Every structure is written in C-alpha cells, then in structure tokens.
mmCIF file of C-alpha atoms in Angstrom:
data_model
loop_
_atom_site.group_PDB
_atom_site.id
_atom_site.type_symbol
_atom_site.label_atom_id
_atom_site.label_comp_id
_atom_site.label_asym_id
_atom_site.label_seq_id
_atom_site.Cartn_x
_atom_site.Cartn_y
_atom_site.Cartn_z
ATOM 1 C CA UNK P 283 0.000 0.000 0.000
ATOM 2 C CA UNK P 284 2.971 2.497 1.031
ATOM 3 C CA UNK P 285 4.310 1.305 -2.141
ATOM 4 C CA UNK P 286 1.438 2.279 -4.404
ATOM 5 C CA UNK P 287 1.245 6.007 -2.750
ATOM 6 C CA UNK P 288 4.526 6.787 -3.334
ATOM 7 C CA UNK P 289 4.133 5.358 -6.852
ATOM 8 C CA UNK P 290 0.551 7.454 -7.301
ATOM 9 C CA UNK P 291 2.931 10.610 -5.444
ATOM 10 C CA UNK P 292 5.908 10.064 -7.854
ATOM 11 C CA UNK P 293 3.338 10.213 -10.974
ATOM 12 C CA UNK P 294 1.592 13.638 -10.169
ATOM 13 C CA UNK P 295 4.183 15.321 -9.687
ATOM 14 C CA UNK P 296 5.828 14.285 -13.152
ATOM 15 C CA UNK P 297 2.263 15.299 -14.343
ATOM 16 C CA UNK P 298 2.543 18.557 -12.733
ATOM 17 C CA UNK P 299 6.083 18.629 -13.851
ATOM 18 C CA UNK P 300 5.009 17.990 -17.715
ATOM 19 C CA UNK P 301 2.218 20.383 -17.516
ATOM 20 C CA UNK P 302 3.892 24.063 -16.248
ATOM 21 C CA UNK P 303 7.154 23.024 -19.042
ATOM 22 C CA UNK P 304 4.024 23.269 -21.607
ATOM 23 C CA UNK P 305 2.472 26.512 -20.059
ATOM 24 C CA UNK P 306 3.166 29.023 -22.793
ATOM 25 C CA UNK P 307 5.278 31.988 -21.092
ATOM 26 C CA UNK P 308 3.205 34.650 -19.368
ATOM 27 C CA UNK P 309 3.447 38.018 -21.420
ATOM 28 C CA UNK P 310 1.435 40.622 -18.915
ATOM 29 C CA UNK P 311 1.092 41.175 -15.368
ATOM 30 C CA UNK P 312 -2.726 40.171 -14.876
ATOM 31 C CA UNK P 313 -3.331 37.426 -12.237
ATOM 32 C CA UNK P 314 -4.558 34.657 -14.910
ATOM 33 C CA UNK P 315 -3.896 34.780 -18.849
ATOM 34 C CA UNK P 316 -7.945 35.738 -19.059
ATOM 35 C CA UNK P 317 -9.569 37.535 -16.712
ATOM 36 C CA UNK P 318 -13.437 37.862 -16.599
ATOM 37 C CA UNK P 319 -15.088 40.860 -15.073
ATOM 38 C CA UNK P 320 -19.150 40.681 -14.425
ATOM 39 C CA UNK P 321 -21.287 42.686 -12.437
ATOM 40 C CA UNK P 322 -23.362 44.572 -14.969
ATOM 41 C CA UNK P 323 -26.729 44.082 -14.748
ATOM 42 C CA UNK P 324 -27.124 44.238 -18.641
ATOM 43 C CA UNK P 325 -25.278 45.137 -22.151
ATOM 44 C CA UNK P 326 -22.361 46.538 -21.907
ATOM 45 C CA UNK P 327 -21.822 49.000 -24.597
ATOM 46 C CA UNK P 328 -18.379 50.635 -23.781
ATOM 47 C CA UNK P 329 -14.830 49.698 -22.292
ATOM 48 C CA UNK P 330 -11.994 51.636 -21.992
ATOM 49 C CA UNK P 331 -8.646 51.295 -19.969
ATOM 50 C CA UNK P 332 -6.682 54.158 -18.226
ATOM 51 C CA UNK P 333 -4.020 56.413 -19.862
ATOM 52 C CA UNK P 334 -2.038 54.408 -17.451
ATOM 53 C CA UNK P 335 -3.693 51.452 -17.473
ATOM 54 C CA UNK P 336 -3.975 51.103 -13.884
ATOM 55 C CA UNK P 337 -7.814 51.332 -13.818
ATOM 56 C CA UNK P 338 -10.526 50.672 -16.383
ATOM 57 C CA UNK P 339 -14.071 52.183 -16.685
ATOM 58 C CA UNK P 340 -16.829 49.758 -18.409
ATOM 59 C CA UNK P 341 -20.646 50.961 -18.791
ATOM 60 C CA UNK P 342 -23.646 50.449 -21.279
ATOM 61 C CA UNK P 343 -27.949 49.995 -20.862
ATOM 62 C CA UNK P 344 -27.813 49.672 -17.159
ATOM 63 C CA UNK P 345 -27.201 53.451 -16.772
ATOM 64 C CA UNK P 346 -23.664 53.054 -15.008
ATOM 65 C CA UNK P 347 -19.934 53.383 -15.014
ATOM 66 C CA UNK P 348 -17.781 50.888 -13.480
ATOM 67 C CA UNK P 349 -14.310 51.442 -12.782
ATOM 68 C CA UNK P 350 -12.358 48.293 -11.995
ATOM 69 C CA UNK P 351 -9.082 47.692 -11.117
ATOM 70 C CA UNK P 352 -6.751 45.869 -13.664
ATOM 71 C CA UNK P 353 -4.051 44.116 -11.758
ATOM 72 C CA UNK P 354 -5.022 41.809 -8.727
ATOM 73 C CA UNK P 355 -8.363 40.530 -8.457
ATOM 74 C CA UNK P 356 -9.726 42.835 -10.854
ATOM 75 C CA UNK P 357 -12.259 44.240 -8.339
ATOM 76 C CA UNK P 358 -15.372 46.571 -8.666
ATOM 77 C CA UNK P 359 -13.780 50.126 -6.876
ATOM 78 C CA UNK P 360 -16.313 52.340 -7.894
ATOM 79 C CA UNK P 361 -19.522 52.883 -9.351
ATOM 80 C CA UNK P 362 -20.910 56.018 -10.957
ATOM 81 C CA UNK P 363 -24.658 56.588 -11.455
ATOM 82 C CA UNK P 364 -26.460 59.782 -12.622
ATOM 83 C CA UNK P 365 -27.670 58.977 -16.310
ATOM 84 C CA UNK P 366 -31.068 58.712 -17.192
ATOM 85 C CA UNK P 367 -30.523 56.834 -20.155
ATOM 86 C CA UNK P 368 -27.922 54.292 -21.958
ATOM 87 C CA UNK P 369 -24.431 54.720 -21.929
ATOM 88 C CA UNK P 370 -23.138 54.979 -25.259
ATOM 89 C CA UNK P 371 -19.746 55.612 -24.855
ATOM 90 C CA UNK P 372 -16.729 56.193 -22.705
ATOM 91 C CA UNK P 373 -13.373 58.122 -22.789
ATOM 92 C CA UNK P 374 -10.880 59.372 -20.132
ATOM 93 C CA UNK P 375 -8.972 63.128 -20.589
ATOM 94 C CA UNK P 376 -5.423 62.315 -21.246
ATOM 95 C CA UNK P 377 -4.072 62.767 -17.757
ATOM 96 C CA UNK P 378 -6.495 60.002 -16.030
ATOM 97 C CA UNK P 379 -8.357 62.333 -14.040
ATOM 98 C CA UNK P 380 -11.774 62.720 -15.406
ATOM 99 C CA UNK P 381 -13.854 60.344 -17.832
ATOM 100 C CA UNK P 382 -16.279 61.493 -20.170
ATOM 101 C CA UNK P 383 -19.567 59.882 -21.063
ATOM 102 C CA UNK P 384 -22.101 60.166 -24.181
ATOM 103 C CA UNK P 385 -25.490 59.231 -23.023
ATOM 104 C CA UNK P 386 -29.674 58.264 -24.466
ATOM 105 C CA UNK P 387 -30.746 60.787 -22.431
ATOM 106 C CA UNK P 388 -29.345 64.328 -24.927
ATOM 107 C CA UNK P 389 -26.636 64.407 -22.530
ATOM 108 C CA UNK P 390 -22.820 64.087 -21.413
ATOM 109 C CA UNK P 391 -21.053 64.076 -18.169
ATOM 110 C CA UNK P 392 -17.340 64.731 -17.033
ATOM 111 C CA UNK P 393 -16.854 62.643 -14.044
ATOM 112 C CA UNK P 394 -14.114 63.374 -11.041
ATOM 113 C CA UNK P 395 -12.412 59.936 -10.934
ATOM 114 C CA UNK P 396 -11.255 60.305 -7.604
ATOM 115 C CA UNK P 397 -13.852 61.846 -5.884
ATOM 116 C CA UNK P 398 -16.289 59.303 -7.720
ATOM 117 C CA UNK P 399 -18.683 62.391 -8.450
ATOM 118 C CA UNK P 400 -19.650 64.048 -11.840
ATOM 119 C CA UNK P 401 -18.829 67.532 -11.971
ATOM 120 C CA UNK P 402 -19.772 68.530 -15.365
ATOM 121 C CA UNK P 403 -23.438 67.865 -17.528
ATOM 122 C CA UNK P 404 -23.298 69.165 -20.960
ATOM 123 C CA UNK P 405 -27.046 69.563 -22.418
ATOM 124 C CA UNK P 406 -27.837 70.729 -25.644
ATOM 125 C CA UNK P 407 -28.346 67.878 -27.819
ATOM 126 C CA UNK P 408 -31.700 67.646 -29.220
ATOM 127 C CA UNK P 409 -31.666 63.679 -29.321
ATOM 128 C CA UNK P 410 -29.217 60.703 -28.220
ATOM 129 C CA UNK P 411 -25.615 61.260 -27.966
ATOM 130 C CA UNK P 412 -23.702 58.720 -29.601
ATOM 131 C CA UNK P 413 -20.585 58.887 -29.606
ATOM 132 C CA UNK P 414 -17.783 61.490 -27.980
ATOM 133 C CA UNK P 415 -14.082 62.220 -27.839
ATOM 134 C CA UNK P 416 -11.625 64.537 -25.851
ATOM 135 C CA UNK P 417 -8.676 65.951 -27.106
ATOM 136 C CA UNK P 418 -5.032 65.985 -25.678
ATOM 137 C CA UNK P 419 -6.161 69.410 -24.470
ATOM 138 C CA UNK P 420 -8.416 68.083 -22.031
ATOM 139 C CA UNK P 421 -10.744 70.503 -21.660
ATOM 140 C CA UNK P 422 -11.702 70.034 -25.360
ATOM 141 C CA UNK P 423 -14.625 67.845 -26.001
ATOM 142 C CA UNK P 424 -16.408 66.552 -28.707
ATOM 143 C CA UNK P 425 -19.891 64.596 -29.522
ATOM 144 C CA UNK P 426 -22.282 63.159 -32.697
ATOM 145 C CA UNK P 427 -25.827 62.891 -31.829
ATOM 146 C CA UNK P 428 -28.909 61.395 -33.698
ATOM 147 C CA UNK P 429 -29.725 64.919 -34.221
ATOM 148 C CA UNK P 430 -27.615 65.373 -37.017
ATOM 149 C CA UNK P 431 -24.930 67.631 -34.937
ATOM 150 C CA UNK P 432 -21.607 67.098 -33.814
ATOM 151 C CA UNK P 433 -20.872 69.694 -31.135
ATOM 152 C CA UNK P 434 -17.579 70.977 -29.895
ATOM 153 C CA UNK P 435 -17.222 71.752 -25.902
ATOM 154 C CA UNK P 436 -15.431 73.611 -23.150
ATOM 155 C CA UNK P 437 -15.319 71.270 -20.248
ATOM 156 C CA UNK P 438 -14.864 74.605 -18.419
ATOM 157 C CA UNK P 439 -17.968 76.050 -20.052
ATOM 158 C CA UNK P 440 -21.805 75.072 -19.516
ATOM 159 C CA UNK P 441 -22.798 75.380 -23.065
ATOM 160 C CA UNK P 442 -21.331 73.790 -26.170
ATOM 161 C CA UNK P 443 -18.963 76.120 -27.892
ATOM 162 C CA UNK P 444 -19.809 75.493 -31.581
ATOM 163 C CA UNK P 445 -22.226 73.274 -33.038
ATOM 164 C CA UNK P 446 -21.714 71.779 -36.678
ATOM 165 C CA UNK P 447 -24.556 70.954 -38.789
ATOM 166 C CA UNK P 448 -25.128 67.585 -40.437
ATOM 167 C CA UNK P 449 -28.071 66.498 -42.481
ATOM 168 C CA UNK P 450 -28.057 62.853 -40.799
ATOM 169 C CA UNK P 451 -27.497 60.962 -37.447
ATOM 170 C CA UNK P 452 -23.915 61.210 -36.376
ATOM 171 C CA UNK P 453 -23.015 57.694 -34.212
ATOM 172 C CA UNK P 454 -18.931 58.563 -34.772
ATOM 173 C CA UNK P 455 -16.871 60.996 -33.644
ATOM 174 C CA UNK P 456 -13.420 61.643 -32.714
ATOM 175 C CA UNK P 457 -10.379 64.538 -33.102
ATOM 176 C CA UNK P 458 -7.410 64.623 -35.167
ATOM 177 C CA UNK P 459 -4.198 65.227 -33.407
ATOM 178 C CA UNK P 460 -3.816 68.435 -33.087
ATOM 179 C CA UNK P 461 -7.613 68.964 -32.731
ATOM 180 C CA UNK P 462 -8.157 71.436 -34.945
ATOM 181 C CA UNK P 463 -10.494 69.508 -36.855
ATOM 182 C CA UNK P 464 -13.306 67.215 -35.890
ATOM 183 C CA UNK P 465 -14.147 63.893 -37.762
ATOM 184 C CA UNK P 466 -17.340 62.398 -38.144
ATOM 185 C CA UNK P 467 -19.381 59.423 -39.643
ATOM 186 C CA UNK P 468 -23.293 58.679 -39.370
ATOM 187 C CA UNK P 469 -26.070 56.952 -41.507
ATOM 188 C CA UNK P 470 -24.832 58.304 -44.736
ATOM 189 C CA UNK P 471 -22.076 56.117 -44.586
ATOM 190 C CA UNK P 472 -19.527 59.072 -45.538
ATOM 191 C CA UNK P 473 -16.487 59.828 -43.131
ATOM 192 C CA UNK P 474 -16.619 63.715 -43.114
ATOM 193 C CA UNK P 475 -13.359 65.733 -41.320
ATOM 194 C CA UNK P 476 -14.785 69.338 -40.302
ATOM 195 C CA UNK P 477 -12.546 72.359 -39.928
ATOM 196 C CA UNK P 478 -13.092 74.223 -36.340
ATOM 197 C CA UNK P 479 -11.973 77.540 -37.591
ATOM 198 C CA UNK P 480 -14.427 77.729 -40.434
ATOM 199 C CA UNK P 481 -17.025 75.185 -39.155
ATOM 200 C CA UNK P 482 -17.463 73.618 -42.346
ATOM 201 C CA UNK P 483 -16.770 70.303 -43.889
ATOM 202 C CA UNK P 484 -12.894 70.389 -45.390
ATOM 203 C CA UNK P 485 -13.135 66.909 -46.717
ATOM 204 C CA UNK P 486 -15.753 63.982 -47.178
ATOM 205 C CA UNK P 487 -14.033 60.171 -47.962
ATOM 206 C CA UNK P 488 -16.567 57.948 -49.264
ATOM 207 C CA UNK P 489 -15.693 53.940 -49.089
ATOM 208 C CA UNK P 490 -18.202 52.492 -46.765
ATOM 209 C CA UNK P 491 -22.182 51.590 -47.819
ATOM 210 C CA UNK P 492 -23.366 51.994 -44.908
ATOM 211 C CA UNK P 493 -23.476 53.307 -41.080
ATOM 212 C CA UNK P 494 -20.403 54.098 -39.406
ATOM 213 C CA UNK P 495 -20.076 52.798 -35.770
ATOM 214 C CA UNK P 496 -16.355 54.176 -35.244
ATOM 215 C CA UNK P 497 -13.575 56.447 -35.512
ATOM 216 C CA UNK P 498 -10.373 55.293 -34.261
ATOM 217 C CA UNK P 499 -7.447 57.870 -34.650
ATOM 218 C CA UNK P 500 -4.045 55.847 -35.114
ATOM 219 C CA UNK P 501 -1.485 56.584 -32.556
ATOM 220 C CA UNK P 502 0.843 58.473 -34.835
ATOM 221 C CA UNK P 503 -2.245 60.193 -35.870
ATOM 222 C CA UNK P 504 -2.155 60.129 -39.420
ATOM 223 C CA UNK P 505 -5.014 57.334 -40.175
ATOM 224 C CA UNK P 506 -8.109 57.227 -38.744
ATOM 225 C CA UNK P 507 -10.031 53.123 -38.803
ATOM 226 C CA UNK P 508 -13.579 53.033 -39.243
ATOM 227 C CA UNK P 509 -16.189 50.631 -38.599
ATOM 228 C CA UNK P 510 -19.013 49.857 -40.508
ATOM 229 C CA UNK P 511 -22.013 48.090 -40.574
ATOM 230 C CA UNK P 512 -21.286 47.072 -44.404
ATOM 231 C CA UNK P 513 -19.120 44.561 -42.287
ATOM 232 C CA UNK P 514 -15.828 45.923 -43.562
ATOM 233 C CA UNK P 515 -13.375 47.637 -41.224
ATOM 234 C CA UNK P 516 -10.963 50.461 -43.435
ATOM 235 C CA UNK P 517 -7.901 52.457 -42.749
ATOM 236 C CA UNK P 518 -7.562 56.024 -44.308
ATOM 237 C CA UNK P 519 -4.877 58.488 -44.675
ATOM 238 C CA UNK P 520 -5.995 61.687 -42.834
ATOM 239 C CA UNK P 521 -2.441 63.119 -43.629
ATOM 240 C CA UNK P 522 -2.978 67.059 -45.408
ATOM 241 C CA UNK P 523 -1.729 66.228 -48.277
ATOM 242 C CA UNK P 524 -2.444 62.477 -48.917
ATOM 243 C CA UNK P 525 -3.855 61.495 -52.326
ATOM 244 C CA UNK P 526 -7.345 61.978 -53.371
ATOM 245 C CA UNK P 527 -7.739 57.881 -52.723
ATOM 246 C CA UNK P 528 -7.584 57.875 -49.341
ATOM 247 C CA UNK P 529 -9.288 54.325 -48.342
ATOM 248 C CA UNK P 530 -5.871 52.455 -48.190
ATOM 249 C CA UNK P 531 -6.940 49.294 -46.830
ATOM 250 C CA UNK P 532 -10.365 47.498 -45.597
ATOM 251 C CA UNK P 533 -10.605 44.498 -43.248
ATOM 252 C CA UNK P 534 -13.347 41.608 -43.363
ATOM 253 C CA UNK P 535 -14.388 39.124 -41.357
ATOM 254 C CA UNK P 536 -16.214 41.005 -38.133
ATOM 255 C CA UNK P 537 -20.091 41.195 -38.890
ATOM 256 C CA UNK P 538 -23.094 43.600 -37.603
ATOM 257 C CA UNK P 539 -26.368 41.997 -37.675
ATOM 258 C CA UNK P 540 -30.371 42.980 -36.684
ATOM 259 C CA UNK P 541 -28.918 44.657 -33.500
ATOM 260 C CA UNK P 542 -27.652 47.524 -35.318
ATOM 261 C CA UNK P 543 -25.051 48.342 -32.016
ATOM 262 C CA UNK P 544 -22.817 50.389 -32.933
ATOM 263 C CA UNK P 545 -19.647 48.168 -32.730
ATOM 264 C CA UNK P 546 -16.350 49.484 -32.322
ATOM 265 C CA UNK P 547 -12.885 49.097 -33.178
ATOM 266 C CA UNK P 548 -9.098 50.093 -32.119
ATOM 267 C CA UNK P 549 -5.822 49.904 -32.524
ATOM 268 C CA UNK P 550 -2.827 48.297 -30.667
ATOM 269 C CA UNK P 551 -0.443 50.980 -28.760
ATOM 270 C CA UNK P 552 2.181 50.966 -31.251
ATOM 271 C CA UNK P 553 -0.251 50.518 -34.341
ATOM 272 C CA UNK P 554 0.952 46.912 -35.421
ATOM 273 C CA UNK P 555 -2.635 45.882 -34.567
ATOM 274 C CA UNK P 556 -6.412 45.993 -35.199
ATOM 275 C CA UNK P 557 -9.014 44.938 -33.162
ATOM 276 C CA UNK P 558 -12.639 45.262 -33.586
ATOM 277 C CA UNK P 559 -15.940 43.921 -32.057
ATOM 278 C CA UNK P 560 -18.479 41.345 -34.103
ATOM 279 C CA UNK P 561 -21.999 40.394 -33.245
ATOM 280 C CA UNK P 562 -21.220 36.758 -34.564
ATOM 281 C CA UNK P 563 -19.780 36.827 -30.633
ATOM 282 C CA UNK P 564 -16.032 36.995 -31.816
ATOM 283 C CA UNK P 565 -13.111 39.623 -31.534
ATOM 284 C CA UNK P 566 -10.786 39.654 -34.613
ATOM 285 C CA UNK P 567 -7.512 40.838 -34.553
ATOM 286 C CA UNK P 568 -5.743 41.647 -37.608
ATOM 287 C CA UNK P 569 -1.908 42.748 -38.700
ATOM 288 C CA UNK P 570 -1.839 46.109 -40.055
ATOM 289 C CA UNK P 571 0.579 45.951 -42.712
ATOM 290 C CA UNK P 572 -0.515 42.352 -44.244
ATOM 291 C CA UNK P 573 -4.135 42.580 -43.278
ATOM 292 C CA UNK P 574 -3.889 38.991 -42.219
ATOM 293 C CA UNK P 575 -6.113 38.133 -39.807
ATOM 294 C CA UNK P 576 -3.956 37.077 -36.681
ATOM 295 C CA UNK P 577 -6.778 35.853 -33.744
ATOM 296 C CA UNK P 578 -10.373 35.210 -33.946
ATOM 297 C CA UNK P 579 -11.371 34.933 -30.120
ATOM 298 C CA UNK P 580 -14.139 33.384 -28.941
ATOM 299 C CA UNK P 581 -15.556 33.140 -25.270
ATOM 300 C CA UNK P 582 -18.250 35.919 -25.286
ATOM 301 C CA UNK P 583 -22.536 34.758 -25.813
ATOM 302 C CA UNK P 584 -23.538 37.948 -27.152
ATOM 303 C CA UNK P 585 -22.523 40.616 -29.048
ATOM 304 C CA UNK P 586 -19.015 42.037 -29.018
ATOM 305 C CA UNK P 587 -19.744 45.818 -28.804
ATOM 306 C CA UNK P 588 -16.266 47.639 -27.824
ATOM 307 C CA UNK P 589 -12.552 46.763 -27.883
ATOM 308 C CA UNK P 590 -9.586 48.066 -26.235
ATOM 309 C CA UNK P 591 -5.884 47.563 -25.786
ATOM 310 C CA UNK P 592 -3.846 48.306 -22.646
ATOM 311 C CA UNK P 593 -1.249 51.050 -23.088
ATOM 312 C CA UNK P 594 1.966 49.249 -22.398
ATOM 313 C CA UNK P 595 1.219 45.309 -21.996
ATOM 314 C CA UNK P 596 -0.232 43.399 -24.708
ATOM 315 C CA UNK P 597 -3.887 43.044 -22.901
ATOM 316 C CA UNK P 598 -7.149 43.515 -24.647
ATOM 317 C CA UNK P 599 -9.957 44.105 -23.000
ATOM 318 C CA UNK P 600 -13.823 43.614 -24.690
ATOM 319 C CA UNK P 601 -17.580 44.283 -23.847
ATOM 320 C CA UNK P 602 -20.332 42.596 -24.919
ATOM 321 C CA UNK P 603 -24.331 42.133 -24.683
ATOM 322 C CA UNK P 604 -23.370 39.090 -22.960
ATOM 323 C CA UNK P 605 -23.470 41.641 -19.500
ATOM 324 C CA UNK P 606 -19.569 40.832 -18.928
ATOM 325 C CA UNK P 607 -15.991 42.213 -19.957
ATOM 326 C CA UNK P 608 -13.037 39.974 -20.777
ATOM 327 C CA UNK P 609 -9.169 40.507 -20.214
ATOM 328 C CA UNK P 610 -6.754 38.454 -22.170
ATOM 329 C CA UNK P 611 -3.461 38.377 -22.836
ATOM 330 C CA UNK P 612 -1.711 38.397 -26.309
ATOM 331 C CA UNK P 613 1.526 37.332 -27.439
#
C-alpha cells in the first residue's frame, strides 16, 4: 500500500512537472492569462482602460460606469450613477483624471475619478448622444448625436462652444491630433473631417455603404479606422496632403447583424494591430501591414460591442451584450 502512494505521489508530480514546461510563457502582469469581469446588470456598450492602465471604466444599458481595477483581483472600486438613459460611450482626458460619457438621455457628463462624483453635464443635444471624444487638451470635447450635430465643448464652459450641422445621425466621432479639426461618420455612410476655424466640412471620404459605428485615430495620428455596418473595417490616410484615394486598406471578417449596435474598433499601442468587435460573438484581430487576420477569439454569448488595448502590456480588453468584460493576454 505504502508502495502504491509513493508510486501514485511520484506520478503527479511528473504530471505537474510535464504540464507548467508546456504553459506558454506569461506576457502581462494580470493574475490569470484571461480575466473575466461581471457585475453589470445588462449590455455593456463601452470599455476603456486608463491612460495608465492602472484602472478601467466599463458601462452600457444599465445606466452606469464601473471602474475596476486591472491588476489583482480585478475588483469593482467604484460605481458612478447619474444617467437617465444608456451609456453609449466612454473616454478618459489624457491625464487620467476625469472620464467622459455620451449618453440616451441628450446628454454628457465629465466625471471626477477620484472623488467618484460628476462635476460637469453638458445639455444641448436635441436627441441621443452617440458617440464622444476629448482631445489631448483636455478641456476640449467633442460629440455626434442622432440629431444630425456634432458639437464641440469647453469642459470649463456650460454650453457647447460650436455646433456643426449635419443632415443625418452622427453615431462617430473623434479629433485629429492636433484637434483642430473634428471627424465624423453617421447613416450616410460618408467619413466627413470638419474644420473648427471655419465650421465647415474640409473633406468627405466615401468607401463604406453603410453606417459608421467608429472612428479610431491611429497613434501616430495620421489614419483614422472606421467601422461599418457594411461589415468591412478600413484604414484612411488623414495626412494634409495624402492622395485623393484615401481608403488604403479594408478588413473583413467582423459582422453587424439585426442589432444595429454600434460596434467598435481600435488599434494596438504601437499601431501593429487591429481589433474590432463582431456580433457573430467573436473579436478579430488583424496585422496592419498584411491585413492577415492574426486571432479570432471566442468566449463571449452575445454581441461584441467595444474593444480596447492596454497602453503598455499586450492586454485587450472587450464588452459585450453578454453583460460581462473579458481581459486576455496576447503574445
């Protein structure tokens, strides 16, 4: 009998031995290799990590913002209600202070991140507010709304500071780099950059047929990725003087569907990546250059609806109808 223990003993632990050699090497700092973050008591809509990536804020239809840790146990620190309505979408000022969220209910809010309390409500939209963006100036803030404006703010100011006039539902926005222009996309499937200093449309690039869900400046900041819900994902040269073709590449293989969300996409810190959401429950990642499609990752059971990559580990983080948020590492 002492025999067969030691034999039973002696065989584990060559198991155990056999299976940490095969482990593939570890390549970020989160506890586990995927990390799975619930709590939300319905879709989530929106992720986005922290300038430092220290702390990330999730949110979507149950009306509130989550901020979670990223490290550790990944726990719930805060939670930030006010909204009457949907969250739409999510983005932090450039120094990690404050977060800024579009909303259903014709609003935004700038939020105190370590106080936990909003400090700022910007009203003026007529209908929902899709989409928003703040610029490396970070009182500089802008929005597209389903009623067909995209409106420039002064997070130090109660009332937009100019308001640019579209003929259809805006559901993408974001700045170039130097924010002197604003670009946005809506139901008429046309990317359209506007110029602040005249407040008029200074170019229109026409590729997709139909909606655009996103605007993703790149991190060098001369391309800007779109998503569409013509199930293509492009890449186009927002440089001044770029040729008059400026759809340089397009990316297949992550679908929209009856839901109509409005599914997002981003890019990896240093720009060698592209990641967007799919409703067929997947996340794709593709190589820039070569457009070959590098990981299709399943584990979500609804909708992928917003993608993000950690600033200086190779983590990506995604949100989904499913009520959850995922954290895995890539290689």
């Amino acid at each position: 009998k002492q025999w067969y223990q030691r034999r039973v003993a002696i065989t584990a632990g060559k198991q155990d031995l056999v299976t940490q050699q095969e482990l593939p090497p570890r390549t970020s700092e989160l506890s586990s290799p995927i990390m799975h973050l619930t709590g939300h008591a319905a879709e989530v809509f929106c992720c986005k990590f922290g300038p430092y990536g220290d702390i990330l804020a999730s949110a979507g239809f149950d009306r509130q913002i989550f901020l979670w840790n990223v490290f550790g146990e990944c726990e719930n620190i805060a939670c930030l209600p006010g909204h009457t309505g949907s969250i739409s979408q999510i983005c932090f000022t450039k120094d990690g202070t404050h977060l800024v969220s579009a909303s259903t209910d014709k609003s935004m809010a700038m939020w105190d991140l370590e106080a936990g309390v909003r400090v700022r409500r910007f009203k003026g939209h007529q209908s929902f507010v899709n989409s928003c963006d703040v610029s490396d100036n970070p009182t500089m803030i802008c929005s597209g709304s389903d009623d067909g404006t995209v409106r420039l703010w002064d997070s130090r100011r109660r009332h937009c500071v100019k308001t640019l006039n579209s003929k259809y539902q805006v559901t993408a926005v974001c700045f170039n780099e130097k924010a002197d222009n604003i670009m946005s996309g809506g139901i008429d499937n046309h990317i359209k950059m506007w110029d602040l200093k005249h407040g008029e449309v200074s170019l229109e690039m026409k590729g997709h047929c139909d909606t655009v869900t996103c605007l993703s400046l790149s991190p060098d900041g001369n391309f800007v990725l779109s998503n569409s819900m013509d199930n293509t994902v492009r890449m186009w040269d927002v440089r001044p003087f770029a040729p008059a073709n400026r759809c340089l590449k397009a990316f297949v293989g992550a679908q929209h569907n009856f839901e109509k969300n409005l599914i997002r996409c981003c890019w990896s810190p240093q720009g060698t990546k592209i990641v967007s959401g799919s409703s067929d429950r997947m996340v794709y990642v593709w190589d820039t250059s070569s457009r070959k499609l590098l990981y299709k990752l399943p584990g979500h059971t609804g909708t992928v609806n917003d993608v993000d990559c950690h600033p200086t580990q190779p983590i990506l983080m995604t949100a989904s109808s499913d009520k959850s948020i995922y954290m895995g590492e890539l290689k």
